[in-house]
């Protein structure tokens, strides 16, 4: 629960409702990591599979559109951040006290 360390609020007690929101955040982060990993893996498999000569392999690496590759990886991060922001927005509205302060921090950090 690294989000608890980032948005540290003194004397906060994790209620069952807050734990539910934290579990949802962790789930979105895990899915985002899987998405980024699968995107990267797919591209690397496409580049490095097949029986080709070293020259053709180097040409495949050189001609690969690395800018699009970078854009897709960054987009997966943006999607994850947006999903966490939606959860934090809901949580800050339906929480109070220190929990609301915590979720406000998470909401602002993911805008």
Short mmCIF file of N, CA, C and O in Angstrom, two decimals:
data_model
loop_
_atom_site.label_atom_id
_atom_site.label_comp_id
_atom_site.label_asym_id
_atom_site.label_seq_id
_atom_site.Cartn_x
_atom_site.Cartn_y
_atom_site.Cartn_z
N UNK A 1 0.83 -1.18 0.00
CA UNK A 1 0.00 0.00 0.00
C UNK A 1 0.88 1.25 0.00
O UNK A 1 0.87 2.04 0.93
N UNK A 2 1.64 1.46 -1.05
CA UNK A 2 2.56 2.58 -1.14
C UNK A 2 1.86 3.92 -1.15
O UNK A 2 2.44 4.93 -0.79
N UNK A 3 0.60 3.95 -1.54
CA UNK A 3 -0.15 5.19 -1.54
C UNK A 3 -0.30 5.72 -0.12
O UNK A 3 -0.34 6.93 0.11
N UNK A 4 -0.32 4.84 0.86
CA UNK A 4 -0.39 5.26 2.26
C UNK A 4 0.87 6.01 2.68
O UNK A 4 0.81 6.92 3.49
N UNK A 5 2.00 5.63 2.12
CA UNK A 5 3.25 6.32 2.44
C UNK A 5 3.35 7.65 1.72
O UNK A 5 3.86 8.61 2.25
N UNK A 6 2.85 7.71 0.49
CA UNK A 6 2.93 8.95 -0.29
C UNK A 6 2.04 10.03 0.31
O UNK A 6 2.45 11.17 0.43
N UNK A 7 0.84 9.68 0.65
CA UNK A 7 -0.13 10.63 1.21
C UNK A 7 -0.30 10.37 2.69
O UNK A 7 -1.38 10.01 3.17
N UNK A 8 0.77 10.55 3.44
CA UNK A 8 0.76 10.25 4.87
C UNK A 8 -0.06 11.29 5.62
O UNK A 8 0.16 12.47 5.51
N UNK A 9 -1.04 10.81 6.37
CA UNK A 9 -1.86 11.65 7.24
C UNK A 9 -1.67 11.11 8.65
O UNK A 9 -1.85 9.92 8.89
N UNK A 10 -1.30 12.00 9.57
CA UNK A 10 -1.05 11.57 10.95
C UNK A 10 -2.31 10.99 11.58
O UNK A 10 -3.42 11.45 11.35
N UNK A 11 -2.10 9.96 12.36
CA UNK A 11 -3.14 9.31 13.14
C UNK A 11 -4.33 8.84 12.31
O UNK A 11 -5.48 8.96 12.74
N UNK A 12 -4.05 8.32 11.17
CA UNK A 12 -5.15 7.79 10.34
C UNK A 12 -5.32 6.32 10.66
O UNK A 12 -4.34 5.58 10.80
N UNK A 13 -6.54 5.93 10.82
CA UNK A 13 -6.86 4.52 11.05
C UNK A 13 -7.58 4.02 9.81
O UNK A 13 -8.52 4.65 9.33
N UNK A 14 -7.13 2.91 9.30
CA UNK A 14 -7.71 2.35 8.08
C UNK A 14 -9.00 1.60 8.44
O UNK A 14 -8.97 0.55 9.05
N UNK A 15 -10.11 2.21 8.04
CA UNK A 15 -11.41 1.58 8.27
C UNK A 15 -11.65 0.51 7.19
O UNK A 15 -10.92 0.44 6.21
N UNK A 16 -12.68 -0.27 7.38
CA UNK A 16 -12.99 -1.30 6.37
C UNK A 16 -13.38 -0.65 5.05
O UNK A 16 -13.05 -1.17 3.97
N UNK A 17 -14.07 0.50 5.11
CA UNK A 17 -14.44 1.21 3.89
C UNK A 17 -13.19 1.71 3.16
O UNK A 17 -13.06 1.56 1.94
N UNK A 18 -12.25 2.27 3.94
CA UNK A 18 -11.01 2.76 3.34
C UNK A 18 -10.20 1.61 2.77
O UNK A 18 -9.60 1.74 1.70
N UNK A 19 -10.17 0.49 3.47
CA UNK A 19 -9.45 -0.67 2.97
C UNK A 19 -10.02 -1.13 1.64
O UNK A 19 -9.29 -1.51 0.72
N UNK A 20 -11.35 -1.06 1.50
CA UNK A 20 -11.98 -1.41 0.23
C UNK A 20 -11.51 -0.51 -0.90
O UNK A 20 -11.20 -0.98 -2.00
N UNK A 21 -11.44 0.79 -0.63
CA UNK A 21 -10.93 1.73 -1.65
C UNK A 21 -9.46 1.45 -1.97
O UNK A 21 -9.06 1.47 -3.13
N UNK A 22 -8.67 1.18 -0.94
CA UNK A 22 -7.24 0.88 -1.15
C UNK A 22 -7.07 -0.40 -1.97
O UNK A 22 -6.19 -0.47 -2.85
N UNK A 23 -7.91 -1.39 -1.71
CA UNK A 23 -7.86 -2.63 -2.49
C UNK A 23 -8.18 -2.36 -3.96
O UNK A 23 -7.55 -2.92 -4.86
N UNK A 24 -9.16 -1.49 -4.20
CA UNK A 24 -9.52 -1.13 -5.58
C UNK A 24 -8.36 -0.40 -6.27
O UNK A 24 -8.06 -0.66 -7.44
N UNK A 25 -7.70 0.50 -5.54
CA UNK A 25 -6.55 1.22 -6.09
C UNK A 25 -5.44 0.23 -6.44
O UNK A 25 -4.88 0.27 -7.54
N UNK A 26 -5.14 -0.66 -5.50
CA UNK A 26 -4.08 -1.65 -5.75
C UNK A 26 -4.42 -2.53 -6.95
O UNK A 26 -3.54 -2.88 -7.73
N UNK A 27 -5.68 -2.89 -7.09
CA UNK A 27 -6.10 -3.70 -8.23
C UNK A 27 -5.86 -2.96 -9.55
O UNK A 27 -5.36 -3.54 -10.52
N UNK A 28 -6.22 -1.68 -9.59
CA UNK A 28 -6.01 -0.88 -10.81
C UNK A 28 -4.53 -0.75 -11.13
O UNK A 28 -4.12 -0.83 -12.29
N UNK A 29 -3.71 -0.55 -10.11
CA UNK A 29 -2.26 -0.42 -10.32
C UNK A 29 -1.69 -1.74 -10.85
O UNK A 29 -0.89 -1.75 -11.79
N UNK A 30 -2.12 -2.85 -10.28
CA UNK A 30 -1.65 -4.16 -10.76
C UNK A 30 -2.06 -4.39 -12.21
O UNK A 30 -1.27 -4.87 -13.02
N UNK A 31 -3.31 -4.05 -12.54
CA UNK A 31 -3.76 -4.21 -13.93
C UNK A 31 -2.98 -3.29 -14.87
O UNK A 31 -2.64 -3.68 -15.99
N UNK A 32 -2.69 -2.08 -14.42
CA UNK A 32 -1.90 -1.16 -15.23
C UNK A 32 -0.49 -1.69 -15.47
O UNK A 32 0.04 -1.58 -16.58
N UNK A 33 0.09 -2.29 -14.45
CA UNK A 33 1.42 -2.89 -14.61
C UNK A 33 1.38 -4.06 -15.58
O UNK A 33 2.29 -4.23 -16.40
N UNK A 34 0.32 -4.87 -15.50
CA UNK A 34 0.17 -5.98 -16.45
C UNK A 34 0.00 -5.46 -17.88
O UNK A 34 0.57 -6.02 -18.82
N UNK A 35 -0.77 -4.39 -18.03
CA UNK A 35 -0.96 -3.80 -19.35
C UNK A 35 0.37 -3.32 -19.92
O UNK A 35 0.71 -3.63 -21.07
N UNK A 36 1.14 -2.58 -19.14
CA UNK A 36 2.43 -2.08 -19.62
C UNK A 36 3.38 -3.23 -19.95
O UNK A 36 4.08 -3.19 -20.97
N UNK A 37 3.39 -4.25 -19.12
CA UNK A 37 4.26 -5.40 -19.36
C UNK A 37 3.86 -6.13 -20.64
O UNK A 37 4.71 -6.51 -21.44
N UNK A 38 2.56 -6.31 -20.83
CA UNK A 38 2.12 -7.02 -22.04
C UNK A 38 2.39 -6.21 -23.30
O UNK A 38 2.78 -6.77 -24.33
N UNK A 39 2.23 -4.91 -23.24
CA UNK A 39 2.53 -4.06 -24.39
C UNK A 39 4.02 -4.15 -24.73
O UNK A 39 4.39 -4.36 -25.89
N UNK A 40 4.86 -4.02 -23.73
CA UNK A 40 6.30 -4.09 -23.96
C UNK A 40 6.71 -5.47 -24.46
O UNK A 40 7.49 -5.59 -25.42
N UNK A 41 6.17 -6.50 -23.85
CA UNK A 41 6.53 -7.87 -24.25
C UNK A 41 6.12 -8.15 -25.68
O UNK A 41 6.89 -8.75 -26.45
N UNK A 42 4.92 -7.73 -26.04
CA UNK A 42 4.43 -7.97 -27.40
C UNK A 42 5.35 -7.33 -28.43
O UNK A 42 5.70 -7.95 -29.43
N UNK A 43 5.75 -6.10 -28.17
CA UNK A 43 6.62 -5.40 -29.11
C UNK A 43 7.99 -6.08 -29.21
O UNK A 43 8.53 -6.25 -30.29
N UNK A 44 8.55 -6.45 -28.07
CA UNK A 44 9.87 -7.07 -28.08
C UNK A 44 9.83 -8.45 -28.73
O UNK A 44 10.76 -8.83 -29.46
N UNK A 45 8.75 -9.19 -28.51
CA UNK A 45 8.62 -10.50 -29.16
C UNK A 45 8.54 -10.32 -30.67
O UNK A 45 9.16 -11.05 -31.44
N UNK A 46 7.76 -9.31 -31.09
CA UNK A 46 7.63 -9.04 -32.52
C UNK A 46 8.98 -8.71 -33.16
O UNK A 46 9.28 -9.17 -34.26
N UNK A 47 9.80 -7.98 -32.46
CA UNK A 47 11.10 -7.57 -33.00
C UNK A 47 12.09 -8.73 -33.02
O UNK A 47 12.81 -8.93 -34.00
N UNK A 48 12.14 -9.49 -31.94
CA UNK A 48 13.23 -10.44 -31.76
C UNK A 48 12.89 -11.89 -32.07
O UNK A 48 13.72 -12.77 -31.86
N UNK A 49 11.71 -12.18 -32.58
CA UNK A 49 11.40 -13.56 -32.94
C UNK A 49 11.64 -13.78 -34.43
O UNK A 49 11.64 -12.86 -35.22
N UNK A 50 11.77 -15.00 -34.75
CA UNK A 50 11.98 -15.36 -36.16
C UNK A 50 13.45 -15.61 -36.45
O UNK A 50 14.33 -15.06 -35.80
N UNK A 51 13.66 -16.44 -37.44
CA UNK A 51 15.03 -16.76 -37.84
C UNK A 51 15.44 -15.82 -38.96
O UNK A 51 15.01 -15.99 -40.09
N UNK A 52 16.20 -14.83 -38.58
CA UNK A 52 16.71 -13.88 -39.58
C UNK A 52 18.18 -13.64 -39.31
O UNK A 52 18.68 -13.88 -38.21
N UNK A 53 18.84 -13.14 -40.32
CA UNK A 53 20.27 -12.85 -40.17
C UNK A 53 20.46 -11.67 -39.22
O UNK A 53 19.53 -10.91 -38.94
N UNK A 54 21.67 -11.53 -38.76
CA UNK A 54 21.98 -10.44 -37.85
C UNK A 54 21.69 -9.09 -38.49
O UNK A 54 21.15 -8.19 -37.86
N UNK A 55 22.02 -8.96 -39.74
CA UNK A 55 21.77 -7.71 -40.46
C UNK A 55 20.29 -7.38 -40.51
O UNK A 55 19.89 -6.23 -40.28
N UNK A 56 19.47 -8.38 -40.83
CA UNK A 56 18.02 -8.15 -40.88
C UNK A 56 17.47 -7.85 -39.48
O UNK A 56 16.56 -7.04 -39.33
N UNK A 57 18.03 -8.51 -38.48
CA UNK A 57 17.60 -8.26 -37.10
C UNK A 57 17.91 -6.82 -36.71
O UNK A 57 17.06 -6.13 -36.14
N UNK A 58 19.10 -6.35 -37.03
CA UNK A 58 19.47 -4.97 -36.73
C UNK A 58 18.57 -3.99 -37.48
O UNK A 58 18.18 -2.95 -36.96
N UNK A 59 18.21 -4.34 -38.72
CA UNK A 59 17.33 -3.49 -39.51
C UNK A 59 15.95 -3.41 -38.86
O UNK A 59 15.35 -2.33 -38.78
N UNK A 60 15.44 -4.56 -38.36
CA UNK A 60 14.14 -4.57 -37.67
C UNK A 60 14.18 -3.67 -36.44
O UNK A 60 13.24 -2.91 -36.18
N UNK A 61 15.26 -3.74 -35.70
CA UNK A 61 15.40 -2.91 -34.49
C UNK A 61 15.46 -1.43 -34.88
O UNK A 61 14.78 -0.59 -34.28
N UNK A 62 16.25 -1.13 -35.90
CA UNK A 62 16.41 0.25 -36.34
C UNK A 62 15.10 0.82 -36.88
O UNK A 62 14.74 1.97 -36.61
N UNK A 63 14.35 0.04 -37.64
CA UNK A 63 13.15 0.53 -38.29
C UNK A 63 11.91 0.50 -37.39
O UNK A 63 10.87 1.04 -37.77
N UNK A 64 12.03 -0.12 -36.24
CA UNK A 64 10.87 -0.17 -35.34
C UNK A 64 10.51 1.25 -34.91
O UNK A 64 11.37 2.09 -34.66
N UNK A 65 9.23 1.54 -34.82
CA UNK A 65 8.78 2.87 -34.43
C UNK A 65 8.83 3.01 -32.91
O UNK A 65 7.85 2.76 -32.21
N UNK A 66 9.98 3.41 -32.40
CA UNK A 66 10.19 3.51 -30.96
C UNK A 66 9.39 4.65 -30.33
O UNK A 66 9.05 4.60 -29.15
N UNK A 67 9.07 5.66 -31.11
CA UNK A 67 8.25 6.76 -30.58
C UNK A 67 6.84 6.28 -30.27
O UNK A 67 6.26 6.63 -29.24
N UNK A 68 6.27 5.48 -31.16
CA UNK A 68 4.94 4.92 -30.90
C UNK A 68 5.00 3.98 -29.71
O UNK A 68 4.12 3.98 -28.85
N UNK A 69 6.05 3.17 -29.66
CA UNK A 69 6.25 2.26 -28.53
C UNK A 69 6.26 3.04 -27.21
O UNK A 69 5.56 2.69 -26.26
N UNK A 70 7.01 4.12 -27.16
CA UNK A 70 7.09 4.96 -25.97
C UNK A 70 5.73 5.57 -25.65
O UNK A 70 5.31 5.60 -24.49
N UNK A 71 5.04 6.05 -26.67
CA UNK A 71 3.72 6.65 -26.48
C UNK A 71 2.73 5.65 -25.88
O UNK A 71 1.97 5.98 -24.98
N UNK A 72 2.75 4.44 -26.37
CA UNK A 72 1.83 3.41 -25.87
C UNK A 72 2.14 3.08 -24.40
O UNK A 72 1.23 2.96 -23.58
N UNK A 73 3.42 2.96 -24.07
CA UNK A 73 3.78 2.67 -22.68
C UNK A 73 3.35 3.82 -21.76
O UNK A 73 2.82 3.59 -20.68
N UNK A 74 3.59 5.04 -22.19
CA UNK A 74 3.18 6.19 -21.38
C UNK A 74 1.65 6.28 -21.27
O UNK A 74 1.12 6.69 -20.24
N UNK A 75 0.96 5.88 -22.32
CA UNK A 75 -0.50 5.90 -22.29
C UNK A 75 -1.05 4.90 -21.28
O UNK A 75 -2.05 5.17 -20.61
N UNK A 76 -0.40 3.75 -21.16
CA UNK A 76 -0.87 2.77 -20.17
C UNK A 76 -0.74 3.35 -18.76
O UNK A 76 -1.60 3.14 -17.91
N UNK A 77 0.31 4.13 -18.53
CA UNK A 77 0.48 4.80 -17.24
C UNK A 77 -0.62 5.83 -17.02
O UNK A 77 -1.19 5.93 -15.93
N UNK A 78 -0.94 6.59 -18.07
CA UNK A 78 -1.98 7.62 -17.96
C UNK A 78 -3.35 6.99 -17.67
O UNK A 78 -4.13 7.54 -16.87
N UNK A 79 -3.63 5.85 -18.28
CA UNK A 79 -4.90 5.17 -18.04
C UNK A 79 -4.98 4.71 -16.58
O UNK A 79 -6.01 4.90 -15.91
N UNK A 80 -3.91 4.14 -16.09
CA UNK A 80 -3.88 3.69 -14.69
C UNK A 80 -4.08 4.87 -13.75
O UNK A 80 -4.87 4.79 -12.80
N UNK A 81 -3.37 5.94 -14.01
CA UNK A 81 -3.47 7.14 -13.17
C UNK A 81 -4.91 7.68 -13.16
O UNK A 81 -5.44 8.04 -12.11
N UNK A 82 -5.55 7.68 -14.32
CA UNK A 82 -6.92 8.16 -14.42
C UNK A 82 -7.88 7.26 -13.61
O UNK A 82 -8.78 7.75 -12.93
N UNK A 83 -7.68 5.95 -13.70
CA UNK A 83 -8.53 5.02 -12.96
C UNK A 83 -8.37 5.19 -11.45
O UNK A 83 -9.35 5.16 -10.70
N UNK A 84 -7.15 5.39 -10.99
CA UNK A 84 -6.90 5.62 -9.56
C UNK A 84 -7.53 6.95 -9.15
O UNK A 84 -8.12 7.06 -8.07
N UNK A 85 -7.46 7.95 -10.01
CA UNK A 85 -8.05 9.25 -9.72
C UNK A 85 -9.57 9.14 -9.53
O UNK A 85 -10.13 9.78 -8.65
N UNK A 86 -10.22 8.33 -10.37
CA UNK A 86 -11.67 8.16 -10.23
C UNK A 86 -12.02 7.53 -8.88
O UNK A 86 -12.99 7.93 -8.23
N UNK A 87 -11.23 6.55 -8.45
CA UNK A 87 -11.48 5.91 -7.16
C UNK A 87 -11.24 6.91 -6.03
O UNK A 87 -12.05 7.01 -5.09
N UNK A 88 -10.16 7.68 -6.11
CA UNK A 88 -9.85 8.67 -5.07
C UNK A 88 -10.92 9.75 -5.00
O UNK A 88 -11.27 10.21 -3.91
N UNK A 89 -11.46 10.13 -6.15
CA UNK A 89 -12.52 11.14 -6.18
C UNK A 89 -13.76 10.63 -5.44
O UNK A 89 -14.34 11.34 -4.62
N UNK A 90 -14.14 9.42 -5.73
CA UNK A 90 -15.28 8.81 -5.03
C UNK A 90 -15.01 8.71 -3.54
O UNK A 90 -15.87 9.06 -2.71
N UNK A 91 -13.81 8.25 -3.19
CA UNK A 91 -13.47 8.04 -1.78
C UNK A 91 -13.44 9.36 -1.01
O UNK A 91 -13.90 9.41 0.14
N UNK A 92 -12.95 10.43 -1.61
CA UNK A 92 -12.87 11.70 -0.88
C UNK A 92 -14.27 12.28 -0.64
O UNK A 92 -14.50 12.96 0.35
N UNK A 93 -15.19 12.01 -1.55
CA UNK A 93 -16.55 12.51 -1.38
C UNK A 93 -17.28 11.76 -0.27
O UNK A 93 -18.01 12.36 0.52
N UNK A 94 -17.04 10.45 -0.18
CA UNK A 94 -17.77 9.63 0.78
C UNK A 94 -16.99 9.34 2.06
O UNK A 94 -17.36 8.45 2.83
N UNK A 95 -15.92 10.08 2.30
CA UNK A 95 -15.13 9.92 3.52
C UNK A 95 -15.19 11.21 4.32
O UNK A 95 -15.61 12.25 3.82
N UNK A 96 -14.71 11.14 5.56
CA UNK A 96 -14.63 12.34 6.38
C UNK A 96 -13.37 12.29 7.25
O UNK A 96 -12.72 11.26 7.34
N UNK A 97 -13.05 13.41 7.86
CA UNK A 97 -11.90 13.49 8.76
C UNK A 97 -10.59 13.23 8.04
O UNK A 97 -10.36 13.71 6.92
N UNK A 98 -9.73 12.47 8.71
CA UNK A 98 -8.40 12.18 8.15
C UNK A 98 -8.47 11.34 6.88
O UNK A 98 -7.63 11.48 6.00
N UNK A 99 -9.47 10.49 6.79
CA UNK A 99 -9.62 9.70 5.56
C UNK A 99 -9.89 10.62 4.37
O UNK A 99 -9.34 10.42 3.30
N UNK A 100 -10.73 11.63 4.57
CA UNK A 100 -11.01 12.57 3.49
C UNK A 100 -9.75 13.34 3.10
O UNK A 100 -9.51 13.58 1.91
N UNK A 101 -8.93 13.72 4.09
CA UNK A 101 -7.67 14.41 3.79
C UNK A 101 -6.76 13.50 2.97
O UNK A 101 -6.12 13.94 2.02
N UNK A 102 -6.69 12.24 3.38
CA UNK A 102 -5.86 11.28 2.65
C UNK A 102 -6.32 11.15 1.20
O UNK A 102 -5.53 11.24 0.27
N UNK A 103 -7.62 10.96 0.99
CA UNK A 103 -8.12 10.76 -0.37
C UNK A 103 -8.03 12.04 -1.19
O UNK A 103 -7.86 11.98 -2.41
N UNK A 104 -8.10 13.19 -0.55
CA UNK A 104 -7.88 14.46 -1.26
C UNK A 104 -6.45 14.51 -1.79
O UNK A 104 -6.21 14.92 -2.92
N UNK A 105 -5.50 14.06 -0.97
CA UNK A 105 -4.09 14.00 -1.40
C UNK A 105 -3.93 13.07 -2.59
O UNK A 105 -3.28 13.41 -3.58
N UNK A 106 -4.52 11.88 -2.52
CA UNK A 106 -4.43 10.91 -3.62
C UNK A 106 -5.08 11.49 -4.87
O UNK A 106 -4.54 11.39 -5.97
N UNK A 107 -6.23 12.11 -4.70
CA UNK A 107 -6.94 12.72 -5.83
C UNK A 107 -6.06 13.78 -6.52
O UNK A 107 -5.91 13.77 -7.74
N UNK A 108 -5.48 14.67 -5.74
CA UNK A 108 -4.63 15.73 -6.29
C UNK A 108 -3.37 15.15 -6.94
O UNK A 108 -2.91 15.64 -7.98
N UNK A 109 -2.82 14.11 -6.35
CA UNK A 109 -1.59 13.51 -6.88
C UNK A 109 -1.82 12.80 -8.20
O UNK A 109 -0.89 12.63 -8.99
N UNK A 110 -3.05 12.40 -8.47
CA UNK A 110 -3.34 11.64 -9.70
C UNK A 110 -4.08 12.47 -10.74
O UNK A 110 -4.57 11.92 -11.72
N UNK A 111 -4.18 13.76 -10.54
CA UNK A 111 -4.85 14.63 -11.53
C UNK A 111 -4.01 14.84 -12.74
O UNK A 111 -2.87 14.73 -12.81
#
